[in-house]
C-alpha cells in the first residue's frame, strides 16, 4: 500500500483552509491544519511532515518565519508558500530561504496538485540520496575493511590520521591490493563524505580521450564536440577525485595536472577561461614512481605534489593472517549471491591458500572464492576444489608451519598420475609410458594411493 503524504496546511482564513483540507484529503493525502503561526509552531514541535503549505501572511507570524523554522528542524520537509500579494521580491526571498515553490491566490487546485507531486518526488530523491550516502559511509567504514595483520593495522593507523586532513595522498601497491577501496574509505570517513567521489582509471582511457575526460571541453573544441561537457575534476568539485594508475598518464597531461594542483583551477579543452575547483586528489599506482622519475617517464615536480602523504599497501603474501578471514568473507558473499548454503574450508585447503604467493593479491583471492562457490558441489571446500596452480604451490612450498613430506609426495604422485591418465584417454599402458613406469607399477601405485582403477 502506498504511503500517504503528510501535509501541514497553515492558513488563517477558516473557510478556505477547511475547503483546501477536504480537497487534499480527497486527493489521498494525510492532512493536518493550523489557523495561526503559533498553532503551526506547536504542531511542528509535536509531529513531522513531508510537506508544509503555508500562507505568507498570518496574524502572528509570516510564512518566511515558518519556512525558516521548518528548514532548521527538518531540512527534507518541502515548503510551499501561498500568497495573495505575489511579487518578484517575495519569490526571490522565499526561494533563497529554501521554499520549494509558491502559488498565488485564488488557488488553482490542479496547479497545487502538480507542485505537491513535484515536491514529493524531490523529497523522495533527497531521502534516497541520504540513505545511499549512509550506505556508502557504512560500507567503507574502516571496521569493514578486513585486515588484522600487523601490516594492515599500520595502514589503518595511517588512514585514521589521513582522514583528519585534506592533503593529497599517493597510494602505492601491487595490482589487486585494494587501492580504490582504501581511497573510498579515506573519502567517506573524511570531511568531504557528503560530496562526490569520482574515480578515473587513467590506464583504461585512450590517451587522446583522457584530457577531455579529466578537464571537459567546450562546444566545437574538436570534431564531435556538439555541446559543452564538464570533466571529472569539475564533477568532483567539493569532493574527491581518485586518479588510479597515475603512472600511465602521458607527459603532456602531467604538465596540465601539475597546473591544476598549483592553481586549483581547470581549463576545458578548447577554452581559455579557467574554472575554480575545490577537489581533494588521491592518486594510486602499482609502479615505483620515484624510479619512473629517474627514467624520465614521470615529472619530478608532479611526483612531489602527489606524494604529500604516501600510503603503501602490503601485498597479500605479506599479510598471511588475513587470508582466512578474507577467504571466508568472499565465500559467504558469493554463496549468498548464488543462493546456496554457506560453505566451509577444510584445514588442508586453508594451508594451501596460506602457502600460495597470490601474485594477483586480494582480487585474485576473491576470484578464486567466486569460482569455488560456483563449481564446488559439496559444502566443504577441499584442496581438490582449488585451481591447479594453488594446489601445486601449496604442496611444494615449505613454510614455518612445517610440512608432511609423505603426504606431499603422495599428492604430487596422485596429481601426475591423474594428468597422465587424462593425456592418454584413460589407457593405463600409455599413461605408464608417459611416466616412465611399467603398467603393473602404475596400477600398484594407484592402488596404494587409493585411486580408482
Short mmCIF file of C-alpha atoms in Angstrom, two decimals, residues 119-437:
data_model
loop_
_atom_site.label_atom_id
_atom_site.label_comp_id
_atom_site.label_asym_id
_atom_site.label_seq_id
_atom_site.Cartn_x
_atom_site.Cartn_y
_atom_site.Cartn_z
CA UNK A 119 7.74 18.28 -4.08
CA UNK A 120 7.03 14.66 -3.12
CA UNK A 121 9.29 13.44 -5.93
CA UNK A 122 12.11 15.77 -4.84
CA UNK A 123 11.76 14.69 -1.20
CA UNK A 124 11.92 11.02 -2.17
CA UNK A 125 15.07 11.64 -4.22
CA UNK A 126 16.69 13.53 -1.33
CA UNK A 127 15.75 10.76 1.11
CA UNK A 128 17.19 8.14 -1.24
CA UNK A 129 20.39 10.18 -1.61
CA UNK A 130 20.74 10.48 2.18
CA UNK A 131 20.15 6.72 2.51
CA UNK A 132 22.63 5.87 -0.25
CA UNK A 133 25.28 8.17 1.25
CA UNK A 134 24.78 6.45 4.61
CA UNK A 135 25.07 3.05 2.94
CA UNK A 136 28.32 4.15 1.31
CA UNK A 137 29.69 5.51 4.59
CA UNK A 138 28.77 2.26 6.37
CA UNK A 139 30.25 0.14 3.59
CA UNK A 140 33.58 1.96 3.65
CA UNK A 141 33.99 2.26 7.42
CA UNK A 142 37.47 1.14 8.49
CA UNK A 143 35.87 -1.66 10.50
CA UNK A 144 34.50 -3.16 7.27
CA UNK A 145 37.95 -3.45 5.66
CA UNK A 146 39.26 -6.90 6.58
CA UNK A 147 42.78 -6.89 7.95
CA UNK A 148 44.02 -7.89 11.40
CA UNK A 149 47.64 -8.43 10.32
CA UNK A 150 50.31 -6.02 11.66
CA UNK A 151 50.87 -4.71 8.11
CA UNK A 152 47.21 -3.74 7.73
CA UNK A 153 46.94 -2.36 11.25
CA UNK A 154 49.76 0.03 10.32
CA UNK A 155 47.77 1.06 7.21
CA UNK A 156 44.62 1.66 9.31
CA UNK A 157 46.55 3.79 11.79
CA UNK A 158 47.81 5.98 8.93
CA UNK A 159 44.33 6.20 7.36
CA UNK A 160 42.82 7.43 10.63
CA UNK A 161 45.28 10.31 10.63
CA UNK A 162 44.86 10.98 6.91
CA UNK A 163 41.06 11.46 7.14
CA UNK A 164 41.58 14.38 9.53
CA UNK A 165 43.50 16.25 6.83
CA UNK A 166 42.70 17.45 3.34
CA UNK A 167 46.16 16.67 1.97
CA UNK A 168 46.95 14.97 -1.33
CA UNK A 169 47.53 11.22 -0.94
CA UNK A 170 49.50 8.78 -3.11
CA UNK A 171 48.56 5.13 -2.58
CA UNK A 172 51.15 2.65 -3.81
CA UNK A 173 50.76 -1.10 -4.05
CA UNK A 174 50.62 -4.06 -6.39
CA UNK A 175 47.56 -4.68 -8.56
CA UNK A 176 44.71 -6.17 -6.58
CA UNK A 177 45.76 -4.87 -3.14
CA UNK A 178 42.65 -2.69 -2.75
CA UNK A 179 43.90 0.81 -3.56
CA UNK A 180 40.48 2.09 -4.68
CA UNK A 181 38.81 0.59 -1.60
CA UNK A 182 41.27 2.48 0.62
CA UNK A 183 40.72 5.72 -1.36
CA UNK A 184 36.95 5.40 -0.87
CA UNK A 185 37.42 4.71 2.85
CA UNK A 186 39.52 7.89 3.18
CA UNK A 187 36.85 9.91 1.35
CA UNK A 188 33.76 8.52 3.10
CA UNK A 189 35.31 8.84 6.56
CA UNK A 190 36.60 12.38 5.98
CA UNK A 191 35.18 15.87 5.87
CA UNK A 192 34.13 15.56 2.20
CA UNK A 193 31.99 12.46 2.78
CA UNK A 194 28.77 14.10 1.55
CA UNK A 195 30.37 15.38 -1.64
CA UNK A 196 31.19 13.42 -4.84
CA UNK A 197 33.81 10.69 -5.09
CA UNK A 198 34.90 10.42 -8.73
CA UNK A 199 37.23 7.62 -9.83
CA UNK A 200 39.24 7.85 -13.05
CA UNK A 201 41.26 4.85 -14.27
CA UNK A 202 43.94 6.66 -16.26
CA UNK A 203 45.32 3.48 -17.82
CA UNK A 204 41.91 2.39 -19.14
CA UNK A 205 41.15 5.58 -21.11
CA UNK A 206 42.80 6.12 -24.52
CA UNK A 207 45.44 8.84 -24.44
CA UNK A 208 43.59 11.05 -26.94
CA UNK A 209 40.42 11.00 -24.78
CA UNK A 210 41.95 11.32 -21.30
CA UNK A 211 42.40 15.11 -21.42
CA UNK A 212 38.75 15.83 -22.29
CA UNK A 213 37.63 13.17 -19.78
CA UNK A 214 39.55 14.85 -16.96
CA UNK A 215 39.08 18.52 -17.83
CA UNK A 216 35.96 18.62 -20.04
CA UNK A 217 35.56 20.52 -23.30
CA UNK A 218 33.57 23.31 -24.92
CA UNK A 219 31.31 23.05 -27.93
CA UNK A 220 33.33 22.97 -31.15
CA UNK A 221 36.65 22.15 -29.45
CA UNK A 222 37.05 19.17 -31.78
CA UNK A 223 35.02 17.13 -34.24
CA UNK A 224 32.09 15.62 -32.38
CA UNK A 225 32.05 18.21 -29.56
CA UNK A 226 28.40 19.16 -30.10
CA UNK A 227 27.94 20.75 -26.66
CA UNK A 228 29.87 21.84 -23.58
CA UNK A 229 30.80 19.00 -21.24
CA UNK A 230 32.30 19.22 -17.75
CA UNK A 231 35.22 16.96 -16.90
CA UNK A 232 35.81 14.68 -13.94
CA UNK A 233 37.56 17.43 -11.96
CA UNK A 234 34.53 19.73 -12.16
CA UNK A 235 32.20 16.80 -11.39
CA UNK A 236 34.23 16.12 -8.23
CA UNK A 237 34.09 19.76 -7.07
CA UNK A 238 33.85 19.88 -3.29
CA UNK A 239 34.70 16.19 -3.06
CA UNK A 240 37.48 13.82 -4.05
CA UNK A 241 38.92 12.69 -7.36
CA UNK A 242 40.72 9.34 -7.41
CA UNK A 243 43.32 9.03 -10.18
CA UNK A 244 44.13 5.34 -10.49
CA UNK A 245 47.20 4.16 -12.44
CA UNK A 246 48.56 7.70 -12.36
CA UNK A 247 51.94 6.40 -13.58
CA UNK A 248 50.45 5.74 -17.03
CA UNK A 249 49.47 9.40 -17.57
CA UNK A 250 51.11 10.93 -20.69
CA UNK A 251 53.74 13.63 -20.08
CA UNK A 252 51.72 16.49 -21.61
CA UNK A 253 48.80 15.72 -19.31
CA UNK A 254 51.14 15.51 -16.33
CA UNK A 255 52.04 19.15 -17.06
CA UNK A 256 48.37 20.15 -17.13
CA UNK A 257 47.63 18.19 -13.94
CA UNK A 258 50.51 19.96 -12.19
CA UNK A 259 48.94 23.30 -13.10
CA UNK A 260 45.59 22.14 -11.69
CA UNK A 261 47.29 21.27 -8.40
CA UNK A 262 49.13 24.61 -8.27
CA UNK A 263 46.31 26.93 -9.37
CA UNK A 264 43.29 24.95 -8.12
CA UNK A 265 41.53 25.57 -11.43
CA UNK A 266 40.93 23.74 -14.70
CA UNK A 267 40.55 24.80 -18.30
CA UNK A 268 38.23 22.83 -20.55
CA UNK A 269 39.64 21.69 -23.88
CA UNK A 270 39.04 24.49 -26.40
CA UNK A 271 38.56 27.16 -23.72
CA UNK A 272 40.84 29.79 -22.23
CA UNK A 273 38.54 30.54 -19.29
CA UNK A 274 39.74 28.89 -16.06
CA UNK A 275 37.18 27.30 -13.72
CA UNK A 276 37.97 27.35 -9.99
CA UNK A 277 37.66 23.99 -8.25
CA UNK A 278 37.97 22.65 -4.71
CA UNK A 279 38.96 18.99 -5.04
CA UNK A 280 40.99 16.60 -2.93
CA UNK A 281 43.27 14.44 -5.08
CA UNK A 282 44.01 10.84 -4.16
CA UNK A 283 46.12 9.00 -6.70
CA UNK A 284 47.29 5.41 -6.92
CA UNK A 285 49.99 3.47 -8.72
CA UNK A 286 51.39 -0.02 -8.98
CA UNK A 287 54.64 1.42 -10.38
CA UNK A 288 57.61 2.78 -8.45
CA UNK A 289 57.04 6.44 -9.31
CA UNK A 290 60.39 7.51 -7.86
CA UNK A 291 62.03 5.09 -10.31
CA UNK A 292 59.81 6.39 -13.14
CA UNK A 293 61.04 9.91 -12.33
CA UNK A 294 64.66 8.72 -12.69
CA UNK A 295 63.82 7.15 -16.06
CA UNK A 296 62.27 10.40 -17.26
CA UNK A 297 58.77 8.91 -17.55
CA UNK A 298 57.20 10.99 -14.77
CA UNK A 299 57.60 14.64 -13.83
CA UNK A 300 59.58 15.08 -10.62
CA UNK A 301 57.66 18.21 -9.55
CA UNK A 302 54.32 16.43 -10.06
CA UNK A 303 55.55 13.40 -8.11
CA UNK A 304 56.33 15.58 -5.08
CA UNK A 305 52.95 17.32 -5.39
CA UNK A 306 51.11 13.99 -5.42
CA UNK A 307 53.28 12.32 -2.78
CA UNK A 308 52.45 14.67 0.10
CA UNK A 309 51.16 11.71 2.14
CA UNK A 310 52.41 8.34 0.83
CA UNK A 311 50.47 5.21 1.75
CA UNK A 312 51.96 1.81 0.88
CA UNK A 313 49.57 -1.16 0.74
CA UNK A 314 51.15 -4.55 1.53
CA UNK A 315 50.72 -7.47 -0.90
CA UNK A 316 48.59 -10.37 0.34
CA UNK A 317 51.64 -12.66 0.74
CA UNK A 318 52.88 -10.27 3.47
CA UNK A 319 49.61 -10.43 5.41
CA UNK A 320 49.04 -14.19 5.66
CA UNK A 321 46.92 -13.72 8.81
CA UNK A 322 44.26 -12.03 6.67
CA UNK A 323 43.88 -14.82 4.10
CA UNK A 324 41.43 -16.96 6.12
CA UNK A 325 39.05 -14.08 7.10
CA UNK A 326 39.18 -12.72 3.54
CA UNK A 327 38.50 -16.15 2.02
CA UNK A 328 35.56 -16.73 4.40
CA UNK A 329 34.17 -13.26 3.65
CA UNK A 330 34.30 -13.73 -0.13
CA UNK A 331 32.95 -17.29 0.10
CA UNK A 332 29.97 -16.12 2.17
CA UNK A 333 29.39 -13.22 -0.25
CA UNK A 334 29.21 -15.46 -3.33
CA UNK A 335 27.21 -18.20 -1.59
CA UNK A 336 24.61 -15.54 -0.79
CA UNK A 337 24.64 -14.19 -4.35
CA UNK A 338 24.29 -17.73 -5.76
CA UNK A 339 21.59 -18.61 -3.22
CA UNK A 340 23.36 -21.65 -1.82
CA UNK A 341 24.20 -22.75 1.71
CA UNK A 342 27.30 -21.33 3.35
CA UNK A 343 30.45 -23.30 2.61
CA UNK A 344 33.39 -24.10 4.87
CA UNK A 345 37.11 -24.53 4.17
CA UNK A 346 38.86 -27.81 5.03
CA UNK A 347 42.06 -27.42 7.07
CA UNK A 348 44.32 -28.57 4.23
CA UNK A 349 42.54 -26.09 1.92
CA UNK A 350 43.43 -23.26 4.27
CA UNK A 351 47.04 -24.47 4.35
CA UNK A 352 47.15 -24.37 0.55
CA UNK A 353 45.65 -20.87 0.47
CA UNK A 354 48.14 -19.59 3.04
CA UNK A 355 51.10 -21.19 1.23
CA UNK A 356 50.23 -19.67 -2.14
CA UNK A 357 52.03 -16.42 -3.12
CA UNK A 358 48.93 -14.63 -4.53
CA UNK A 359 50.50 -12.59 -7.36
CA UNK A 360 47.04 -11.11 -8.02
CA UNK A 361 46.57 -10.29 -4.32
CA UNK A 362 43.10 -9.80 -2.78
CA UNK A 363 41.44 -9.54 -6.20
CA UNK A 364 42.80 -12.97 -7.16
CA UNK A 365 41.63 -14.47 -3.85
CA UNK A 366 38.14 -13.07 -4.43
CA UNK A 367 38.04 -14.55 -7.96
CA UNK A 368 39.12 -17.96 -6.62
CA UNK A 369 36.38 -17.92 -3.97
CA UNK A 370 33.78 -16.98 -6.59
CA UNK A 371 34.93 -19.91 -8.76
CA UNK A 372 34.83 -22.29 -5.78
CA UNK A 373 31.30 -21.17 -4.84
CA UNK A 374 30.13 -21.67 -8.42
CA UNK A 375 31.73 -25.05 -9.17
CA UNK A 376 32.02 -26.96 -5.87
CA UNK A 377 29.10 -29.31 -5.29
CA UNK A 378 29.87 -30.17 -1.66
CA UNK A 379 29.54 -27.61 1.13
CA UNK A 380 33.14 -28.19 2.26
CA UNK A 381 35.88 -26.81 0.04
CA UNK A 382 38.75 -29.31 -0.32
CA UNK A 383 42.20 -28.82 -1.84
CA UNK A 384 40.97 -30.56 -5.00
CA UNK A 385 38.41 -27.77 -5.47
CA UNK A 386 41.15 -25.15 -5.74
CA UNK A 387 42.80 -24.17 -9.05
CA UNK A 388 45.73 -26.38 -10.08
CA UNK A 389 48.41 -23.69 -9.59
CA UNK A 390 47.33 -23.05 -5.97
CA UNK A 391 47.26 -26.77 -5.18
CA UNK A 392 50.74 -27.32 -6.61
CA UNK A 393 52.38 -24.32 -4.94
CA UNK A 394 50.69 -25.06 -1.65
CA UNK A 395 52.01 -28.62 -1.72
CA UNK A 396 55.60 -27.86 -2.68
CA UNK A 397 56.30 -24.72 -0.64
CA UNK A 398 57.80 -25.10 2.85
CA UNK A 399 56.53 -22.61 5.46
CA UNK A 400 57.24 -22.02 9.12
CA UNK A 401 54.43 -24.44 9.99
CA UNK A 402 56.43 -27.32 8.52
CA UNK A 403 55.14 -29.92 6.07
CA UNK A 404 54.04 -33.57 5.99
CA UNK A 405 56.53 -34.74 3.34
CA UNK A 406 54.94 -38.18 2.86
CA UNK A 407 51.53 -36.61 2.28
CA UNK A 408 53.01 -34.00 -0.08
CA UNK A 409 54.82 -36.59 -2.19
CA UNK A 410 51.70 -38.78 -2.33
CA UNK A 411 49.62 -35.82 -3.51
CA UNK A 412 52.19 -34.95 -6.18
CA UNK A 413 52.17 -38.58 -7.40
CA UNK A 414 48.37 -38.61 -7.40
CA UNK A 415 48.22 -35.39 -9.44
CA UNK A 416 50.76 -36.55 -12.03
CA UNK A 417 49.06 -39.91 -12.46
CA UNK A 418 45.74 -38.18 -12.90
CA UNK A 419 47.21 -35.87 -15.55
CA UNK A 420 48.87 -38.80 -17.37
CA UNK A 421 45.55 -40.69 -17.47
CA UNK A 422 43.81 -37.62 -18.92
CA UNK A 423 46.50 -37.25 -21.61
CA UNK A 424 46.27 -40.95 -22.51
CA UNK A 425 42.43 -41.06 -22.56
CA UNK A 426 42.46 -43.44 -19.58
CA UNK A 427 44.69 -46.06 -21.23
CA UNK A 428 46.95 -47.19 -18.35
CA UNK A 429 49.73 -48.56 -20.57
CA UNK A 430 50.07 -45.23 -22.36
CA UNK A 431 49.86 -43.34 -19.05
CA UNK A 432 52.60 -45.56 -17.61
CA UNK A 433 54.80 -44.85 -20.62
CA UNK A 434 54.35 -41.08 -20.11
CA UNK A 435 55.54 -41.55 -16.53
CA UNK A 436 58.40 -43.92 -17.49
CA UNK A 437 56.79 -46.70 -15.45
#
